[in-house]
C-alpha cells in the first residue's frame, strides 16, 4: 500500500508530479514518512534474512540505527508480550505530509489527495481482508457539505407535508369562512423571507454551509405562528363589520405581540451574529436568521396582510373560499345534488341572527375541541394534581440530564453518516484511543539545564507521560559514561553539542534544541522542546481537555517557563471557550430586553412569568437533550438560542391575556386565554412537528442533532402552553379579585342605541355608544 501511494502521479502540462515532488522534506532532503514504515521495512528485511531476533516494542520502539521512536499513534489494537514486546496489532495508521507553499503546489496537492483516496479504495477491492479508511485535509469539508445533498428529497417531503397540513388547519366545513388559501400563502410568506435572506447572503459574498438547513425550520416556527395568530384574530371580529374595520382589528390585536417577538428574535440572533461570537459558522447562521426574520416581518405586514384582505372580501361577498364563485342561498341549494350541497355548505347571516352568542367560526374543529372539551378538562380540580406531579417528574429527569451535560468537540457530529470522516474517526477511536496525541512541551527561555535541581523540576513536570525527550536521553547518556549530570555549564553544553548530538542514534534531537552564541563566544541553550504522550481511556476528548487545563495551570505557576501544544488543542481550546458564547450572550440579551420592556408593557408580571417559563423550557430541553445523547455543540447551541424565542413566541400571548384580564376568576381567564390563542399555537405546532419528522430520516449526524433539539423545543414548549401554565396560573398570582374595579353608585350610565340599516343589503348593524 505504501509503495502504491508513493507511486501516485498527478499529471500537469509538461510534468508528472509524484509524492517525492510535493512531500515535506527532512534535513537530508528525503521525504518525511512515519516511523512505522521504517519499522515495517526492517521487519520485512529480518524475515527475508530469517532473523528472529527483531522485536517491536510498544509504545516506544528502537530502529536499526538506535533511534527511539514513538509508535503509539501508528499502531492500534496492540497485544503485547512481556516487556512491552508487540505480539500483534489490529490497525496501522499511515500519515503523508504534503507541501502547500504556493498556488500551483496547493492545486497539485489537492489533486494528489483525490487520487490518493481512489488508490486506497482500489487497493481495498484487491485486498478485501484488510479494511482501509482514507482521510484527507478536504474530507471534513466535503462530508460537512454532503448533508445538504442527502437532505434534498427529505426537505421536499417536509415541504409537501407542511403545505398539506397548513391548508387543512385553515379549512373548515363552512365553504365561505374557510381560509385554505391563507394556509398556503402563510407558508409562501415564510418561504419568500427565507429565499430573500439566502439571496442577500449570496450577493454579499457569504458562504453556504450545512447549518443553514436549520433556518427554514426557525422561520417555520416563527412565521407560521404569526400568520395563524392573525387568522385567529380574524375569527374573533364581527362579521357585520366592513373588511377594513376587521383588518384593522386583526392588526391591532395580533401585530403588537408579533412585533415584540420579532424584536426578541432580532436581538438574540443579532448578538449571536456579532463579533462576540467566535465560531464563524454560528455567526453566519445567526446573521442569515436575522435577515430572514426581518423580511418575514415585512412580508407578513404587506403580502400576508393583503392576502387576508382579499380573502376577507371573498368572505364578505359570500364567495366560495377555494373557487371564488358566489355561494347560492340555502333554498337554491336544496335543488342541487348531495355532493354539490356538501361542497357549498355555508351559514348565512340570517341563519345566526336570532342567537347572539353563536360564533360561526366555532364549527372549526380545533376551535370546537378547545372550547367544548380541553379548556374544561385541563382546569378540572381532579386533573391539576396529576399535571403538577407530571411537572415534578419532568423537572427530575431534566435535572438528571442537566448534570450530565458534556461539550461536544467530536467533528463526526456535524457530517453525514456514510462518509469517510465517520469511518475514519470511528476506527481511530476504536483502535487508537490508548494514548493521547503527541503533545509538544516547549521551554521558551534559557534555563540552567546543568543544575541538578532544575533537572529534577523538568523531570517532575513530565512525570507520568511517555516521553520522547532529548533532555532525558542526554542525562541517561551521561550516566552510561559514568559522568555526573551536574556538570559545569560549559562542559554540559560542549558535551551536548560535540558528543551527544554527533552520535547517530541521537542526531535527530538536533532539531529540538536552539543554541545561541553570546558575545564572549559562550554557547547557551535558549529554547528546546520535548514530546509527551499521555495514557488515555475511552473518554479521550474529556481527558484531553482536562490534561490541557492541568498543563496550562502548571505552566503559569512553575519555575520553568514552558508552553504545551498539539494541533488538536487549537480546536479544543477555541471550541471550549466559544461553544457556549452565542447561547450565553443571547440569554443575557434576552433577559436584558425582558427587564427593560417590563417598564413598557401594561403589567411587569407578564415578563416575570415569561422569564420563568423560558428558564423552565430551556432547562428541560438541555436535560432531555443530554439524555437523548445530544452533546452541547455548535448546532445544539444554535437550537437553544432559537428555543428562547420559540418559547416567547408561543407563551407571551397566553400570559399577556391572562395577566391583563380583570374581574372573573383565574380559571375563567385561563380558559379565555386558551380559547383566544390556543388554536394558533396548536396549528403552528402541528405544522412544525410534521415538517420536522422527515428530518429524522436524513442520514446525517448534523440533521439528527437538529431534529432532536428542535423536536424537544417544540414538545416542551407545547407541554408548557397547554398543561403547565394553564394549571399553575389557576392557583398562583396574579389574583383577579384584587383587580375588580369598585363601582361608584353615584355614577350613572346612559345608553344610546342607534339602529343603522344598510340600504343595499338586509344586514342590520347595532351600534351601542356608552356616554
XYZ file of C-alpha atoms in Angstrom:
771
model
C 0.000 0.000 0.000
C 2.800 2.419 0.882
C 4.520 1.680 -2.431
C 1.267 2.244 -4.322
C 0.749 5.587 -2.585
C 4.275 6.831 -3.283
C 3.833 5.939 -6.967
C 0.759 8.171 -7.378
C 1.223 10.641 -10.229
C -0.536 13.947 -10.798
C -0.365 14.867 -14.459
C 0.212 18.514 -15.279
C 1.192 20.025 -18.649
C 4.805 19.100 -19.226
C 5.392 17.315 -15.900
C 4.074 14.455 -13.756
C 4.211 15.085 -10.023
C 4.720 12.229 -7.554
C 4.788 12.121 -3.761
C 8.539 12.823 -3.823
C 7.902 16.178 -5.550
C 5.319 17.528 -3.106
C 6.244 15.889 0.213
C 7.693 17.635 3.270
C 11.476 17.147 3.243
C 13.811 16.091 6.015
C 17.211 17.670 6.736
C 18.776 15.064 4.462
C 16.391 16.101 1.646
C 14.298 12.895 1.827
C 10.542 12.716 2.313
C 9.276 12.586 5.859
C 7.357 9.346 6.393
C 6.013 7.734 9.534
C 8.491 5.798 11.648
C 6.225 2.746 11.457
C 7.146 2.487 7.754
C 10.823 2.123 8.726
C 9.836 -0.458 11.347
C 7.914 -2.494 8.764
C 10.804 -2.268 6.290
C 13.215 -3.581 8.943
C 10.741 -6.322 9.895
C 10.444 -7.346 6.250
C 14.238 -7.377 5.872
C 14.592 -9.501 9.037
C 12.093 -12.039 7.702
C 13.776 -12.251 4.330
C 17.123 -12.999 6.040
C 15.479 -15.442 8.511
C 16.439 -13.324 11.523
C 14.147 -13.926 14.501
C 15.692 -11.543 16.993
C 13.938 -8.429 15.634
C 11.218 -7.222 18.002
C 8.854 -4.259 18.082
C 8.110 -2.710 21.451
C 5.101 -0.532 22.308
C 4.603 2.413 22.651
C 8.323 3.221 22.133
C 10.485 1.078 19.881
C 14.075 1.186 18.618
C 15.103 1.426 14.985
C 18.151 -0.208 13.413
C 20.189 2.968 13.801
C 19.496 3.008 17.552
C 16.880 5.787 17.493
C 13.968 5.645 19.916
C 10.641 6.393 18.184
C 7.098 6.603 19.473
C 4.576 4.336 17.673
C 1.530 4.652 19.958
C -0.345 6.746 17.375
C 0.689 4.452 14.487
C -0.095 1.005 15.929
C -3.608 0.300 17.209
C -5.327 -2.581 18.964
C -1.953 -3.817 20.224
C -1.469 -7.044 22.173
C 1.888 -7.235 23.964
C 4.105 -9.937 25.439
C 6.230 -9.284 28.491
C 8.470 -6.200 28.463
C 6.133 -4.362 26.021
C 7.054 -6.592 23.075
C 4.309 -6.464 20.448
C 2.570 -9.756 19.807
C 0.015 -8.403 17.312
C -1.658 -5.182 16.176
C -5.127 -4.807 14.667
C -4.584 -1.431 12.992
C -1.854 0.717 11.457
C -2.145 4.420 10.737
C -0.039 5.948 7.968
C 0.189 9.716 7.500
C 1.561 11.516 4.439
C 2.591 15.159 4.702
C 2.304 17.412 1.639
C 3.621 20.905 0.949
C 1.355 23.861 0.223
C 3.880 26.634 -0.378
C 2.226 28.226 -3.444
C -0.972 28.043 -5.506
C 0.424 25.520 -8.021
C 1.710 23.286 -5.236
C -1.593 23.558 -3.420
C -3.504 22.595 -6.580
C -1.257 19.577 -7.176
C -1.573 18.505 -3.535
C -5.371 18.749 -3.699
C -5.421 16.600 -6.850
C -2.971 14.152 -5.238
C -5.332 13.746 -2.247
C -8.208 12.913 -4.596
C -6.139 10.272 -6.419
C -4.921 9.016 -3.018
C -8.499 8.185 -1.950
C -9.155 6.413 -5.262
C -5.890 4.451 -4.901
C -6.776 3.290 -1.389
C -10.280 2.257 -2.478
C -8.846 0.354 -5.450
C -6.334 -1.335 -3.158
C -9.206 -2.245 -0.830
C -11.007 -4.108 -3.623
C -7.993 -6.309 -4.305
C -7.305 -6.864 -0.568
C -10.735 -7.429 0.960
C -9.361 -8.965 4.163
C -7.931 -5.573 5.151
C -10.234 -2.631 5.905
C -8.902 0.776 4.851
C -10.210 4.205 5.799
C -8.667 7.120 3.842
C -8.952 10.643 5.198
C -7.525 13.858 3.728
C -7.414 17.551 4.610
C -10.515 18.189 2.450
C -12.571 15.195 3.666
C -14.196 17.054 6.552
C -15.289 19.967 4.350
C -16.712 17.650 1.676
C -18.544 15.488 4.205
C -19.915 18.563 6.003
C -21.441 19.877 2.778
C -22.700 16.405 1.832
C -25.500 16.815 4.390
C -27.171 19.356 2.094
C -27.184 16.933 -0.850
C -28.566 13.959 1.081
C -31.263 16.171 2.674
C -32.873 17.426 -0.543
C -35.618 14.832 -1.022
C -36.419 14.783 2.696
C -36.852 18.565 2.708
C -39.189 18.325 -0.297
C -41.244 15.711 1.577
C -41.306 18.011 4.601
C -42.499 20.927 2.450
C -45.338 18.854 0.932
C -46.491 17.690 4.378
C -46.429 21.197 5.840
C -48.340 22.648 2.865
C -50.996 19.951 3.187
C -51.424 20.378 6.935
C -51.350 24.200 6.787
C -54.202 24.130 4.266
C -56.162 21.663 6.415
C -55.605 23.739 9.579
C -57.093 26.816 7.901
C -60.046 24.923 6.459
C -63.487 24.260 7.938
C -66.783 22.853 6.737
C -68.201 26.290 6.043
C -67.009 26.968 2.471
C -67.307 30.762 2.891
C -65.464 31.153 6.189
C -62.838 28.532 5.408
C -59.407 30.003 4.550
C -57.326 27.290 2.808
C -55.545 29.838 0.632
C -54.285 31.649 3.733
C -52.603 28.447 4.899
C -50.768 28.163 1.594
C -49.982 31.889 1.411
C -48.694 31.890 5.008
C -46.197 29.192 4.087
C -45.351 31.121 0.913
C -44.622 34.195 3.071
C -42.142 32.207 5.158
C -40.548 30.736 2.022
C -40.136 34.165 0.401
C -38.420 35.520 3.517
C -36.025 32.566 3.623
C -35.194 32.882 -0.091
C -34.685 36.641 0.256
C -32.185 36.096 3.070
C -30.375 33.428 1.050
C -30.179 35.774 -1.948
C -28.773 38.627 0.132
C -26.162 36.337 1.713
C -25.087 35.123 -1.761
C -24.943 38.643 -3.222
C -22.796 39.865 -0.348
C -20.290 37.050 -0.826
C -21.433 34.890 2.081
C -20.545 31.204 2.126
C -23.168 28.495 2.347
C -22.773 25.737 4.923
C -24.962 22.861 6.045
C -26.015 24.566 9.286
C -28.302 26.709 7.093
C -30.644 23.696 6.949
C -31.983 24.845 10.313
C -33.071 28.285 9.078
C -36.256 27.121 7.236
C -37.411 25.407 10.434
C -36.721 28.519 12.512
C -38.774 30.521 10.037
C -41.479 27.858 10.045
C -41.895 28.074 13.815
C -41.946 31.879 13.942
C -43.572 32.823 10.651
C -46.441 30.325 10.644
C -47.389 31.180 14.217
C -47.659 34.850 13.247
C -49.930 34.083 10.289
C -52.098 31.668 12.289
C -52.430 34.257 15.076
C -53.699 36.800 12.517
C -56.215 34.276 11.228
C -57.314 33.543 14.792
C -57.809 37.279 15.379
C -59.891 37.472 12.204
C -62.243 34.827 13.607
C -62.852 36.990 16.668
C -64.049 40.008 14.641
C -67.724 40.653 13.951
C -68.954 39.573 10.550
C -71.161 42.608 10.173
C -68.141 44.909 10.161
C -66.541 46.163 6.987
C -63.418 44.333 5.771
C -61.262 47.386 6.527
C -62.514 47.505 10.113
C -61.993 43.778 10.566
C -58.458 44.016 9.154
C -57.657 46.951 11.430
C -58.903 44.948 14.414
C -56.713 41.995 13.362
C -53.583 44.144 13.135
C -54.352 45.872 16.429
C -54.908 42.546 18.170
C -52.058 40.411 16.799
C -49.304 42.600 15.362
C -48.193 44.134 18.659
C -47.207 40.767 20.134
C -45.790 39.632 16.777
C -43.679 42.813 16.583
C -42.312 42.275 20.089
C -41.406 38.624 19.487
C -39.774 39.566 16.171
C -37.717 42.186 18.029
C -36.684 39.480 20.502
C -35.558 37.243 17.615
C -33.553 40.073 16.103
C -31.861 40.911 19.420
C -30.921 37.339 20.380
C -29.777 36.269 16.916
C -28.201 39.693 16.412
C -25.980 39.119 19.441
C -25.167 35.682 18.020
C -24.154 37.340 14.741
C -21.956 39.904 16.487
C -18.145 39.762 16.886
C -18.746 38.395 20.412
C -19.354 35.004 18.754
C -16.066 33.312 17.844
C -17.482 30.424 15.799
C -17.812 31.605 12.197
C -20.491 29.046 11.261
C -22.638 30.186 14.223
C -22.112 33.843 13.360
C -23.130 33.360 9.707
C -26.133 31.273 10.763
C -27.351 33.957 13.179
C -26.794 36.690 10.572
C -28.830 34.787 7.978
C -31.566 34.136 10.551
C -31.778 37.854 11.397
C -32.188 38.793 7.741
C -34.840 36.112 7.181
C -36.815 37.127 10.301
C -36.702 40.807 9.375
C -38.039 40.188 5.873
C -40.608 37.747 7.203
C -41.955 40.561 9.379
C -42.162 42.889 6.370
C -43.828 40.233 4.220
C -46.391 39.405 6.923
C -47.257 43.098 7.202
C -47.538 43.590 3.437
C -48.007 40.371 1.463
C -49.894 38.273 4.001
C -51.892 41.272 5.252
C -53.018 41.974 1.671
C -53.908 38.312 1.213
C -56.046 38.479 4.354
C -57.871 41.498 2.933
C -58.601 39.706 -0.365
C -59.926 36.600 1.385
C -61.952 38.932 3.617
C -63.687 40.431 0.591
C -64.310 36.925 -0.739
C -65.957 36.016 2.583
C -67.870 39.298 2.745
C -69.344 38.656 -0.727
C -70.312 35.075 0.209
C -67.997 33.568 -2.376
C -66.507 30.075 -2.158
C -63.154 30.150 -0.332
C -61.445 27.940 -2.958
C -63.269 28.506 -6.245
C -64.264 32.137 -5.513
C -67.715 31.711 -7.005
C -70.896 33.049 -5.384
C -72.485 30.605 -2.937
C -76.215 30.222 -3.643
C -78.882 30.641 -0.983
C -79.973 27.578 1.031
C -83.304 27.311 -0.806
C -81.451 27.137 -4.123
C -79.020 24.511 -2.787
C -81.896 22.199 -1.834
C -82.465 21.538 -5.535
C -78.835 20.535 -6.148
C -77.192 17.071 -5.751
C -75.779 15.991 -2.370
C -72.129 16.381 -3.401
C -72.846 19.897 -4.628
C -74.536 20.812 -1.340
C -71.581 19.357 0.578
C -69.027 21.475 -1.334
C -71.089 24.669 -0.933
C -72.110 24.340 2.719
C -72.220 27.757 4.375
C -74.082 29.663 7.088
C -75.719 32.920 6.085
C -76.115 35.843 8.479
C -79.868 35.284 8.588
C -79.283 31.784 9.954
C -77.474 33.086 13.038
C -79.231 36.418 13.547
C -81.503 35.103 16.294
C -78.718 33.796 18.543
C -76.362 36.478 19.855
C -73.888 34.089 21.414
C -73.345 31.952 18.354
C -69.956 32.296 16.675
C -69.994 30.962 13.139
C -66.300 30.033 13.411
C -66.916 27.559 16.230
C -67.517 24.860 13.629
C -63.743 24.833 13.086
C -62.531 21.530 14.529
C -59.719 22.935 16.702
C -61.830 25.856 17.987
C -64.634 23.459 18.852
C -62.274 20.993 20.559
C -60.589 23.614 22.760
C -63.770 25.407 23.765
C -66.012 22.413 24.348
C -63.602 19.894 25.825
C -59.965 20.763 26.507
C -60.350 24.032 28.445
C -62.775 22.460 30.900
C -60.686 19.301 31.239
C -57.303 20.937 31.936
C -58.800 23.261 34.592
C -60.645 20.425 36.306
C -59.792 20.135 40.011
C -59.038 16.417 39.691
C -56.695 16.881 36.730
C -54.497 19.581 38.293
C -52.675 17.329 40.830
C -51.651 14.932 38.065
C -50.312 17.802 35.937
C -48.277 19.133 38.882
C -46.956 15.624 39.563
C -46.064 15.253 35.895
C -44.215 18.587 36.024
C -42.176 17.400 39.015
C -41.243 14.249 37.092
C -40.283 16.464 34.137
C -38.010 18.602 36.359
C -36.434 15.489 37.904
C -35.470 13.946 34.576
C -34.331 17.334 33.234
C -32.070 17.774 36.270
C -30.659 14.274 35.806
C -29.758 15.112 32.209
C -28.512 18.612 33.059
C -25.954 17.196 35.486
C -24.542 15.050 32.661
C -24.158 17.794 30.038
C -20.957 17.498 28.039
C -19.499 19.840 25.445
C -19.209 18.071 22.112
C -15.954 18.524 20.213
C -16.341 15.444 18.026
C -16.177 16.535 14.389
C -18.190 13.482 13.280
C -21.291 15.084 14.843
C -21.545 17.672 12.050
C -21.196 15.470 8.951
C -23.306 12.972 7.029
C -23.232 9.408 8.348
C -21.976 7.272 5.444
C -18.810 9.306 4.878
C -15.044 8.938 5.142
C -14.954 11.190 8.191
C -17.284 8.940 10.176
C -15.495 5.742 9.142
C -12.052 7.186 9.878
C -12.919 8.741 13.254
C -14.770 5.587 14.340
C -11.769 3.392 13.507
C -9.389 5.844 15.151
C -11.454 5.978 18.328
C -11.671 2.176 18.400
C -8.014 1.348 17.807
C -6.001 4.445 18.771
C -7.615 5.661 21.986
C -4.988 4.195 24.351
C -2.719 7.214 24.053
C -3.267 10.926 23.546
C -1.882 12.784 20.529
C 1.767 13.761 20.842
C 1.993 16.938 22.949
C 4.817 19.378 22.346
C 6.483 20.592 25.574
C 8.337 23.815 24.721
C 10.742 25.561 27.111
C 10.970 29.056 25.650
C 13.640 30.609 27.885
C 17.213 29.901 28.774
C 17.333 27.813 31.941
C 20.128 26.156 33.895
C 19.895 22.688 32.348
C 23.163 21.734 34.080
C 21.703 22.470 37.530
C 20.520 19.264 39.243
C 17.563 20.993 40.926
C 16.352 22.332 37.549
C 16.797 18.867 36.080
C 14.611 17.444 38.840
C 11.950 20.124 38.201
C 11.788 19.397 34.454
C 11.595 15.648 35.053
C 8.868 16.200 37.651
C 6.753 18.218 35.183
C 6.941 15.418 32.589
C 6.464 12.626 35.123
C 3.719 10.153 34.222
C 3.979 10.768 30.476
C 5.507 8.598 27.795
C 8.429 10.851 26.841
C 10.411 11.386 23.632
C 12.921 13.770 25.157
C 16.434 14.898 24.226
C 16.881 16.018 27.823
C 16.169 12.655 29.409
C 18.168 10.830 26.706
C 21.120 13.150 27.316
C 21.047 12.595 31.069
C 20.950 8.819 30.526
C 23.798 9.179 28.030
C 25.924 10.913 30.671
C 25.109 8.302 33.281
C 26.160 5.473 30.934
C 29.522 7.237 30.539
C 29.757 7.491 34.343
C 29.693 11.277 34.090
C 27.796 13.343 36.613
C 24.717 15.146 35.250
C 25.583 18.172 37.367
C 28.434 19.351 35.117
C 29.545 22.974 34.891
C 27.649 24.957 32.280
C 30.428 24.973 29.632
C 31.158 21.252 29.987
C 27.467 20.389 29.937
C 26.856 22.391 26.727
C 30.025 21.245 24.951
C 29.297 17.594 25.703
C 25.759 18.113 24.398
C 26.878 19.731 21.127
C 30.052 17.853 20.304
C 29.378 14.381 21.648
C 25.699 13.620 22.238
C 24.271 15.224 19.087
C 27.086 13.814 16.957
C 26.115 10.256 17.877
C 23.940 8.829 15.002
C 21.192 7.499 17.244
C 20.759 10.930 18.895
C 21.472 13.160 15.891
C 17.744 13.715 15.222
C 17.482 15.582 18.554
C 19.397 18.497 16.995
C 16.036 19.730 15.643
C 14.724 20.003 19.216
C 17.361 22.389 20.564
C 18.163 26.018 19.666
C 21.657 27.224 20.545
C 22.774 30.827 20.753
C 26.300 32.182 20.884
C 26.860 35.111 23.209
C 29.324 37.999 22.890
C 32.059 36.059 24.743
C 31.627 33.056 22.398
C 29.798 31.199 25.140
C 27.099 28.899 23.780
C 23.760 28.723 25.532
C 20.529 26.698 25.028
C 17.918 29.417 24.542
C 14.960 27.129 23.792
C 14.182 23.443 23.495
C 11.319 21.053 23.058
C 10.294 17.582 24.203
C 7.352 15.383 23.250
C 4.913 13.912 25.741
C 2.168 11.319 25.346
C -0.465 10.600 27.992
C -2.211 7.315 28.618
C -5.940 7.793 27.973
C -9.135 5.790 28.264
C -12.296 5.708 26.121
C -13.342 9.205 27.222
C -10.433 10.580 25.261
C -11.754 14.042 24.488
C -12.736 14.815 28.087
C -9.363 13.583 29.344
C -7.500 15.650 26.772
C -9.378 18.785 27.781
C -8.624 18.148 31.464
C -4.992 17.462 30.591
C -4.769 20.708 28.637
C -6.172 22.696 31.551
C -3.835 20.998 34.054
C -0.714 21.661 31.971
C -1.759 25.232 31.307
C -2.190 25.990 35.014
C 1.144 24.327 35.721
C 2.883 26.454 33.081
C 1.683 29.630 34.824
C 2.970 28.662 38.261
C 6.107 26.627 37.524
C 9.674 27.855 37.905
C 10.465 26.704 34.377
C 8.573 28.709 31.741
C 7.028 26.390 29.173
C 4.052 26.035 26.856
C 2.286 22.891 25.606
C 0.888 22.454 22.125
C -0.803 19.980 19.845
C -2.764 20.889 16.680
C -5.904 19.400 18.262
C -5.541 21.870 21.150
C -6.313 24.730 18.758
C -9.726 23.276 18.022
C -10.382 22.070 21.579
C -9.345 25.308 23.238
C -11.217 27.528 20.797
C -14.267 25.312 20.840
C -14.360 25.005 24.625
C -14.235 28.767 25.068
C -16.619 29.527 22.199
C -19.314 26.862 22.107
C -21.367 28.436 24.893
C -20.662 32.053 23.950
C -23.579 32.526 21.490
C -26.055 30.966 23.942
C -24.694 32.905 26.906
C -24.760 36.223 25.038
C -28.245 35.565 23.680
C -29.596 34.644 27.133
C -28.114 37.816 28.622
C -29.570 39.953 25.841
C -32.996 38.263 26.199
C -33.050 38.856 29.956
C -31.857 42.437 29.407
C -34.688 43.043 26.919
C -37.286 41.412 29.173
C -36.152 43.508 32.126
C -36.324 46.854 30.339
C -39.527 46.022 28.479
C -41.116 45.460 31.917
C -41.385 49.254 32.157
C -43.129 49.435 28.765
C -45.722 46.662 28.998
C -49.045 47.071 30.755
C -48.043 44.764 33.602
C -44.481 43.789 34.540
C -45.803 40.471 35.885
C -46.023 39.307 32.262
C -42.232 39.497 31.974
C -41.745 37.692 35.284
C -43.888 34.782 34.175
C -42.286 34.792 30.738
C -38.767 34.652 32.200
C -39.687 31.735 34.470
C -41.290 29.875 31.553
C -38.263 30.373 29.297
C -35.958 29.158 32.076
C -38.119 26.078 32.646
C -38.248 25.224 28.935
C -34.514 25.732 28.328
C -33.628 23.734 31.443
C -35.828 20.862 30.278
C -34.536 20.945 26.717
C -30.886 20.845 27.838
C -31.606 17.986 30.245
C -33.597 15.812 27.837
C -31.199 16.674 25.026
C -28.383 15.141 27.070
C -30.453 12.064 27.904
C -31.105 11.701 24.152
C -27.322 11.611 23.584
C -27.025 15.089 22.099
C -23.910 16.996 23.156
C -23.610 20.736 23.593
C -22.024 21.583 20.246
C -22.415 24.365 17.702
C -25.710 23.015 16.297
C -27.392 22.371 19.639
C -26.341 25.817 20.927
C -27.961 27.499 17.909
C -31.119 25.478 18.559
C -31.134 26.581 22.207
C -30.919 30.222 21.104
C -33.958 29.571 18.922
C -35.661 27.829 21.867
C -35.639 31.094 23.855
C -37.521 32.871 21.071
C -39.847 29.977 20.254
C -40.993 29.842 23.889
C -41.605 33.591 24.000
C -43.434 33.366 20.649
C -45.963 30.853 21.964
C -46.261 31.726 25.663
C -46.245 35.539 25.584
C -49.800 35.981 24.133
C -51.221 33.427 26.591
C -49.602 35.074 29.610
C -50.467 38.567 28.416
C -54.165 37.732 28.019
C -54.281 36.089 31.443
C -52.350 38.747 33.401
C -54.229 41.691 31.876
C -57.634 40.093 32.412
C -59.780 41.785 35.065
C -62.694 40.544 37.165
C -63.902 36.947 36.939
C -61.732 34.121 38.254
C -58.280 32.838 37.324
C -59.841 29.696 35.839
C -62.116 31.795 33.643
C -59.188 33.793 32.277
C -57.083 30.665 31.715
C -59.919 29.261 29.615
C -60.273 32.571 27.791
C -56.518 32.728 27.029
C -56.565 29.172 25.654
C -59.655 29.863 23.547
C -58.160 33.062 22.110
C -54.584 31.898 21.415
C -54.661 28.113 21.762
C -55.816 27.448 18.206
C -52.932 29.401 16.638
C -50.413 27.651 18.927
C -51.864 24.223 18.136
C -51.948 24.873 14.372
C -48.337 26.086 14.209
C -47.201 23.218 16.469
C -48.816 20.559 14.260
C -47.311 22.053 11.095
C -43.915 22.369 12.775
C -43.822 18.771 14.016
C -44.989 17.399 10.669
C -42.248 19.413 8.961
C -39.622 18.061 11.367
C -40.488 14.362 11.038
C -38.790 13.778 7.617
C -35.643 15.383 9.056
C -35.253 12.399 11.394
C -34.686 10.088 8.421
C -31.809 12.091 6.858
C -28.575 10.029 7.055
C -26.575 12.772 8.736
C -25.418 13.423 12.293
C -25.945 17.153 11.800
C -29.628 16.776 10.920
C -30.029 14.189 13.676
C -28.870 16.778 16.222
C -31.046 19.420 14.554
C -34.139 17.200 14.645
C -33.709 16.116 18.259
C -33.125 19.645 19.551
C -35.952 21.283 17.578
C -38.354 18.446 18.389
C -37.616 18.771 22.116
C -38.033 22.557 21.976
C -41.419 22.250 20.272
C -42.622 19.420 22.542
C -41.539 21.040 25.841
C -42.968 24.432 24.828
C -46.264 22.824 23.805
C -46.340 20.991 27.162
C -45.907 24.309 28.996
C -48.514 26.152 26.903
C -51.251 23.537 27.154
C -50.589 21.872 30.512
C -48.177 23.569 32.910
C -49.179 27.226 32.532
C -52.986 26.631 32.441
C -52.771 24.668 35.691
C -50.194 26.749 37.589
C -51.861 30.059 36.684
C -55.112 28.927 38.305
C -53.623 28.957 41.806
C -50.630 31.346 41.602
C -50.545 35.164 41.240
C -51.896 37.419 39.929
C -55.141 37.377 41.889
C -58.177 38.562 39.950
C -60.238 39.563 42.982
C -57.942 42.480 43.763
C -58.297 43.701 40.220
C -62.053 44.267 40.409
C -62.859 47.923 39.993
C -65.044 49.419 42.685
C -68.248 50.726 41.189
C -69.364 54.159 42.344
C -73.132 54.100 42.880
C -73.304 57.803 42.077
C -72.030 57.192 38.547
C -74.797 56.731 36.026
C -74.589 55.202 32.625
C -76.708 56.490 29.839
C -77.125 54.097 26.918
C -77.881 55.349 23.472
C -78.900 52.675 20.976
C -78.876 53.610 17.324
C -80.108 51.201 14.686
C -78.429 51.566 11.316
C -79.836 49.824 8.263
C -77.731 49.178 5.178
C -79.945 50.069 2.239
C -78.016 47.837 -0.159
C -78.481 44.685 1.887
C -80.617 43.173 4.565
C -77.984 43.494 7.323
C -78.802 45.397 10.492
C -75.947 46.951 12.440
C -76.410 47.722 16.128
C -74.065 50.435 17.304
C -74.070 50.922 21.080
C -72.414 54.019 22.495
C -71.874 54.439 26.244
C -71.905 58.045 27.368
